[in-house]
């Protein structure tokens, strides 16, 4: 059974940086589209960034130029580097794996990111 665990969240001042990590239990990230999502209270869950199985990246407009998604296949880990953080980035951030062979989605439990003004 595939397990995802996020880490790296916390409290940071506006303009600061955090790096989130997503540890995946198996060597599957090269066979999956890996995404970071976030959900704030009262809001719908939204896609933040994705890195496809082929290594292509995409970002929602509000984080372009500030966030970078990357992966280390050997370490079975996906990262989200977040710079120039804003209070509106405050949310629970979730890691997602969508296997391209089985079409099964896996989610981590989430990590809290709080940006103070």
JSON list of C-alpha atoms in Angstrom, two decimals:
[
{"chain": "A", "resi": 1, "resn": "UNK", "atom": "CA", "xyz": [0.00, 0.00, 0.00]},
{"chain": "A", "resi": 2, "resn": "UNK", "atom": "CA", "xyz": [1.43, 3.38, -1.05]},
{"chain": "A", "resi": 3, "resn": "UNK", "atom": "CA", "xyz": [1.83, 5.93, 1.74]},
{"chain": "A", "resi": 4, "resn": "UNK", "atom": "CA", "xyz": [2.64, 9.63, 1.46]},
{"chain": "A", "resi": 5, "resn": "UNK", "atom": "CA", "xyz": [3.83, 11.76, 4.38]},
{"chain": "A", "resi": 6, "resn": "UNK", "atom": "CA", "xyz": [4.32, 15.53, 4.18]},
{"chain": "A", "resi": 7, "resn": "UNK", "atom": "CA", "xyz": [6.74, 17.49, 6.32]},
{"chain": "A", "resi": 8, "resn": "UNK", "atom": "CA", "xyz": [8.26, 20.96, 6.51]},
{"chain": "A", "resi": 9, "resn": "UNK", "atom": "CA", "xyz": [5.21, 23.03, 7.35]},
{"chain": "A", "resi": 10, "resn": "UNK", "atom": "CA", "xyz": [5.17, 25.63, 10.07]},
{"chain": "A", "resi": 11, "resn": "UNK", "atom": "CA", "xyz": [4.82, 29.30, 10.91]},
{"chain": "A", "resi": 12, "resn": "UNK", "atom": "CA", "xyz": [6.70, 31.85, 8.83]},
{"chain": "A", "resi": 13, "resn": "UNK", "atom": "CA", "xyz": [6.56, 35.61, 8.37]},
{"chain": "A", "resi": 14, "resn": "UNK", "atom": "CA", "xyz": [5.37, 37.15, 5.13]},
{"chain": "A", "resi": 15, "resn": "UNK", "atom": "CA", "xyz": [8.21, 37.24, 2.63]},
{"chain": "A", "resi": 16, "resn": "UNK", "atom": "CA", "xyz": [9.86, 34.18, 4.12]},
{"chain": "A", "resi": 17, "resn": "UNK", "atom": "CA", "xyz": [10.45, 30.71, 2.71]},
{"chain": "A", "resi": 18, "resn": "UNK", "atom": "CA", "xyz": [9.60, 27.11, 3.48]},
{"chain": "A", "resi": 19, "resn": "UNK", "atom": "CA", "xyz": [10.40, 23.83, 1.79]},
{"chain": "A", "resi": 20, "resn": "UNK", "atom": "CA", "xyz": [7.82, 21.08, 1.98]},
{"chain": "A", "resi": 21, "resn": "UNK", "atom": "CA", "xyz": [8.77, 17.44, 1.50]},
{"chain": "A", "resi": 22, "resn": "UNK", "atom": "CA", "xyz": [6.61, 14.49, 0.51]},
{"chain": "A", "resi": 23, "resn": "UNK", "atom": "CA", "xyz": [8.08, 11.10, 1.33]},
{"chain": "A", "resi": 24, "resn": "UNK", "atom": "CA", "xyz": [6.61, 8.28, -0.73]},
{"chain": "A", "resi": 25, "resn": "UNK", "atom": "CA", "xyz": [6.75, 4.73, 0.62]},
{"chain": "A", "resi": 26, "resn": "UNK", "atom": "CA", "xyz": [7.60, 3.05, -2.67]},
{"chain": "A", "resi": 27, "resn": "UNK", "atom": "CA", "xyz": [9.66, 3.75, -5.76]},
{"chain": "A", "resi": 28, "resn": "UNK", "atom": "CA", "xyz": [6.69, 4.94, -7.76]},
{"chain": "A", "resi": 29, "resn": "UNK", "atom": "CA", "xyz": [7.11, 8.68, -8.36]},
{"chain": "A", "resi": 30, "resn": "UNK", "atom": "CA", "xyz": [8.57, 8.09, -11.82]},
{"chain": "A", "resi": 31, "resn": "UNK", "atom": "CA", "xyz": [5.33, 6.26, -12.64]},
{"chain": "A", "resi": 32, "resn": "UNK", "atom": "CA", "xyz": [3.04, 8.93, -11.25]},
{"chain": "A", "resi": 33, "resn": "UNK", "atom": "CA", "xyz": [1.99, 12.52, -11.66]},
{"chain": "A", "resi": 34, "resn": "UNK", "atom": "CA", "xyz": [2.91, 14.16, -8.35]},
{"chain": "A", "resi": 35, "resn": "UNK", "atom": "CA", "xyz": [1.02, 17.21, -7.15]},
{"chain": "A", "resi": 36, "resn": "UNK", "atom": "CA", "xyz": [0.84, 19.62, -4.26]},
{"chain": "A", "resi": 37, "resn": "UNK", "atom": "CA", "xyz": [-2.62, 20.81, -3.28]},
{"chain": "A", "resi": 38, "resn": "UNK", "atom": "CA", "xyz": [-3.82, 23.14, -0.56]},
{"chain": "A", "resi": 39, "resn": "UNK", "atom": "CA", "xyz": [-7.09, 23.71, 1.25]},
{"chain": "A", "resi": 40, "resn": "UNK", "atom": "CA", "xyz": [-7.91, 26.60, 3.56]},
{"chain": "A", "resi": 41, "resn": "UNK", "atom": "CA", "xyz": [-10.92, 26.60, 5.92]},
{"chain": "A", "resi": 42, "resn": "UNK", "atom": "CA", "xyz": [-14.13, 27.18, 4.00]},
{"chain": "A", "resi": 43, "resn": "UNK", "atom": "CA", "xyz": [-12.36, 26.90, 0.65]},
{"chain": "A", "resi": 44, "resn": "UNK", "atom": "CA", "xyz": [-12.19, 24.20, -1.99]},
{"chain": "A", "resi": 45, "resn": "UNK", "atom": "CA", "xyz": [-9.02, 22.18, -2.38]},
{"chain": "A", "resi": 46, "resn": "UNK", "atom": "CA", "xyz": [-6.91, 23.66, -5.16]},
{"chain": "A", "resi": 47, "resn": "UNK", "atom": "CA", "xyz": [-3.96, 22.47, -7.18]},
{"chain": "A", "resi": 48, "resn": "UNK", "atom": "CA", "xyz": [-0.78, 24.39, -6.40]},
{"chain": "A", "resi": 49, "resn": "UNK", "atom": "CA", "xyz": [1.84, 22.64, -8.53]},
{"chain": "A", "resi": 50, "resn": "UNK", "atom": "CA", "xyz": [2.34, 19.39, -10.41]},
{"chain": "A", "resi": 51, "resn": "UNK", "atom": "CA", "xyz": [5.31, 17.49, -11.77]},
{"chain": "A", "resi": 52, "resn": "UNK", "atom": "CA", "xyz": [4.34, 14.81, -14.26]},
{"chain": "A", "resi": 53, "resn": "UNK", "atom": "CA", "xyz": [5.89, 11.37, -14.59]},
{"chain": "A", "resi": 54, "resn": "UNK", "atom": "CA", "xyz": [7.85, 12.80, -17.53]},
{"chain": "A", "resi": 55, "resn": "UNK", "atom": "CA", "xyz": [9.22, 15.63, -15.38]},
{"chain": "A", "resi": 56, "resn": "UNK", "atom": "CA", "xyz": [7.13, 18.52, -16.72]},
{"chain": "A", "resi": 57, "resn": "UNK", "atom": "CA", "xyz": [5.95, 21.12, -14.21]},
{"chain": "A", "resi": 58, "resn": "UNK", "atom": "CA", "xyz": [2.91, 23.38, -14.00]},
{"chain": "A", "resi": 59, "resn": "UNK", "atom": "CA", "xyz": [1.77, 25.94, -11.43]},
{"chain": "A", "resi": 60, "resn": "UNK", "atom": "CA", "xyz": [-1.34, 27.89, -10.62]},
{"chain": "A", "resi": 61, "resn": "UNK", "atom": "CA", "xyz": [-0.96, 31.52, -11.61]},
{"chain": "A", "resi": 62, "resn": "UNK", "atom": "CA", "xyz": [-0.87, 32.90, -8.07]},
{"chain": "A", "resi": 63, "resn": "UNK", "atom": "CA", "xyz": [2.33, 30.99, -7.20]},
{"chain": "A", "resi": 64, "resn": "UNK", "atom": "CA", "xyz": [4.23, 31.24, -10.47]},
{"chain": "A", "resi": 65, "resn": "UNK", "atom": "CA", "xyz": [7.69, 32.66, -9.92]},
{"chain": "A", "resi": 66, "resn": "UNK", "atom": "CA", "xyz": [7.48, 32.00, -6.17]},
{"chain": "A", "resi": 67, "resn": "UNK", "atom": "CA", "xyz": [7.05, 28.22, -5.82]},
{"chain": "A", "resi": 68, "resn": "UNK", "atom": "CA", "xyz": [9.09, 25.41, -7.36]},
{"chain": "A", "resi": 69, "resn": "UNK", "atom": "CA", "xyz": [8.15, 21.73, -7.44]},
{"chain": "A", "resi": 70, "resn": "UNK", "atom": "CA", "xyz": [10.89, 19.14, -7.84]},
{"chain": "A", "resi": 71, "resn": "UNK", "atom": "CA", "xyz": [11.56, 15.48, -7.22]},
{"chain": "A", "resi": 72, "resn": "UNK", "atom": "CA", "xyz": [14.40, 13.21, -6.19]},
{"chain": "A", "resi": 73, "resn": "UNK", "atom": "CA", "xyz": [13.59, 9.82, -7.65]},
{"chain": "A", "resi": 74, "resn": "UNK", "atom": "CA", "xyz": [16.41, 8.05, -5.80]},
{"chain": "A", "resi": 75, "resn": "UNK", "atom": "CA", "xyz": [15.08, 9.37, -2.46]},
{"chain": "A", "resi": 76, "resn": "UNK", "atom": "CA", "xyz": [11.42, 8.76, -3.35]},
{"chain": "A", "resi": 77, "resn": "UNK", "atom": "CA", "xyz": [10.71, 12.35, -2.36]},
{"chain": "A", "resi": 78, "resn": "UNK", "atom": "CA", "xyz": [8.89, 15.31, -3.91]},
{"chain": "A", "resi": 79, "resn": "UNK", "atom": "CA", "xyz": [9.54, 18.87, -2.78]},
{"chain": "A", "resi": 80, "resn": "UNK", "atom": "CA", "xyz": [7.78, 22.21, -2.89]},
{"chain": "A", "resi": 81, "resn": "UNK", "atom": "CA", "xyz": [10.07, 25.18, -2.40]},
{"chain": "A", "resi": 82, "resn": "UNK", "atom": "CA", "xyz": [7.97, 28.19, -1.39]},
{"chain": "A", "resi": 83, "resn": "UNK", "atom": "CA", "xyz": [9.54, 31.64, -1.50]},
{"chain": "A", "resi": 84, "resn": "UNK", "atom": "CA", "xyz": [8.11, 35.13, -0.96]},
{"chain": "A", "resi": 85, "resn": "UNK", "atom": "CA", "xyz": [5.27, 33.68, 1.07]},
{"chain": "A", "resi": 86, "resn": "UNK", "atom": "CA", "xyz": [2.10, 35.69, 1.53]},
{"chain": "A", "resi": 87, "resn": "UNK", "atom": "CA", "xyz": [-0.64, 35.44, 4.18]},
{"chain": "A", "resi": 88, "resn": "UNK", "atom": "CA", "xyz": [-3.01, 34.14, 1.50]},
{"chain": "A", "resi": 89, "resn": "UNK", "atom": "CA", "xyz": [-0.73, 31.10, 1.13]},
{"chain": "A", "resi": 90, "resn": "UNK", "atom": "CA", "xyz": [-1.85, 29.99, 4.60]},
{"chain": "A", "resi": 91, "resn": "UNK", "atom": "CA", "xyz": [-3.42, 26.56, 4.21]},
{"chain": "A", "resi": 92, "resn": "UNK", "atom": "CA", "xyz": [-3.03, 22.86, 4.80]},
{"chain": "A", "resi": 93, "resn": "UNK", "atom": "CA", "xyz": [-0.83, 21.51, 2.03]},
{"chain": "A", "resi": 94, "resn": "UNK", "atom": "CA", "xyz": [-1.38, 17.98, 0.72]},
{"chain": "A", "resi": 95, "resn": "UNK", "atom": "CA", "xyz": [0.79, 15.73, -1.43]},
{"chain": "A", "resi": 96, "resn": "UNK", "atom": "CA", "xyz": [-0.91, 13.66, -4.12]},
{"chain": "A", "resi": 97, "resn": "UNK", "atom": "CA", "xyz": [0.29, 10.80, -6.30]},
{"chain": "A", "resi": 98, "resn": "UNK", "atom": "CA", "xyz": [-1.68, 9.76, -9.36]},
{"chain": "A", "resi": 99, "resn": "UNK", "atom": "CA", "xyz": [-0.32, 6.54, -10.79]},
{"chain": "A", "resi": 100, "resn": "UNK", "atom": "CA", "xyz": [-0.44, 6.54, -14.57]},
{"chain": "A", "resi": 101, "resn": "UNK", "atom": "CA", "xyz": [-0.61, 2.74, -14.77]},
{"chain": "A", "resi": 102, "resn": "UNK", "atom": "CA", "xyz": [-3.46, 2.08, -12.33]},
{"chain": "A", "resi": 103, "resn": "UNK", "atom": "CA", "xyz": [-5.13, 5.55, -12.27]},
{"chain": "A", "resi": 104, "resn": "UNK", "atom": "CA", "xyz": [-5.26, 5.30, -8.47]},
{"chain": "A", "resi": 105, "resn": "UNK", "atom": "CA", "xyz": [-4.79, 8.46, -6.40]},
{"chain": "A", "resi": 106, "resn": "UNK", "atom": "CA", "xyz": [-2.99, 8.57, -3.05]},
{"chain": "A", "resi": 107, "resn": "UNK", "atom": "CA", "xyz": [-3.04, 11.42, -0.53]},
{"chain": "A", "resi": 108, "resn": "UNK", "atom": "CA", "xyz": [-0.91, 12.39, 2.41]},
{"chain": "A", "resi": 109, "resn": "UNK", "atom": "CA", "xyz": [-2.43, 13.61, 5.69]},
{"chain": "A", "resi": 110, "resn": "UNK", "atom": "CA", "xyz": [-1.34, 17.21, 5.08]},
{"chain": "A", "resi": 111, "resn": "UNK", "atom": "CA", "xyz": [0.96, 19.71, 6.72]},
{"chain": "A", "resi": 112, "resn": "UNK", "atom": "CA", "xyz": [-0.04, 23.14, 8.02]},
{"chain": "A", "resi": 113, "resn": "UNK", "atom": "CA", "xyz": [1.55, 26.27, 6.58]},
{"chain": "A", "resi": 114, "resn": "UNK", "atom": "CA", "xyz": [0.80, 29.55, 8.33]},
{"chain": "A", "resi": 115, "resn": "UNK", "atom": "CA", "xyz": [2.11, 32.87, 7.01]},
{"chain": "A", "resi": 116, "resn": "UNK", "atom": "CA", "xyz": [1.85, 35.83, 9.35]},
{"chain": "A", "resi": 117, "resn": "UNK", "atom": "CA", "xyz": [1.58, 39.42, 8.16]}
]
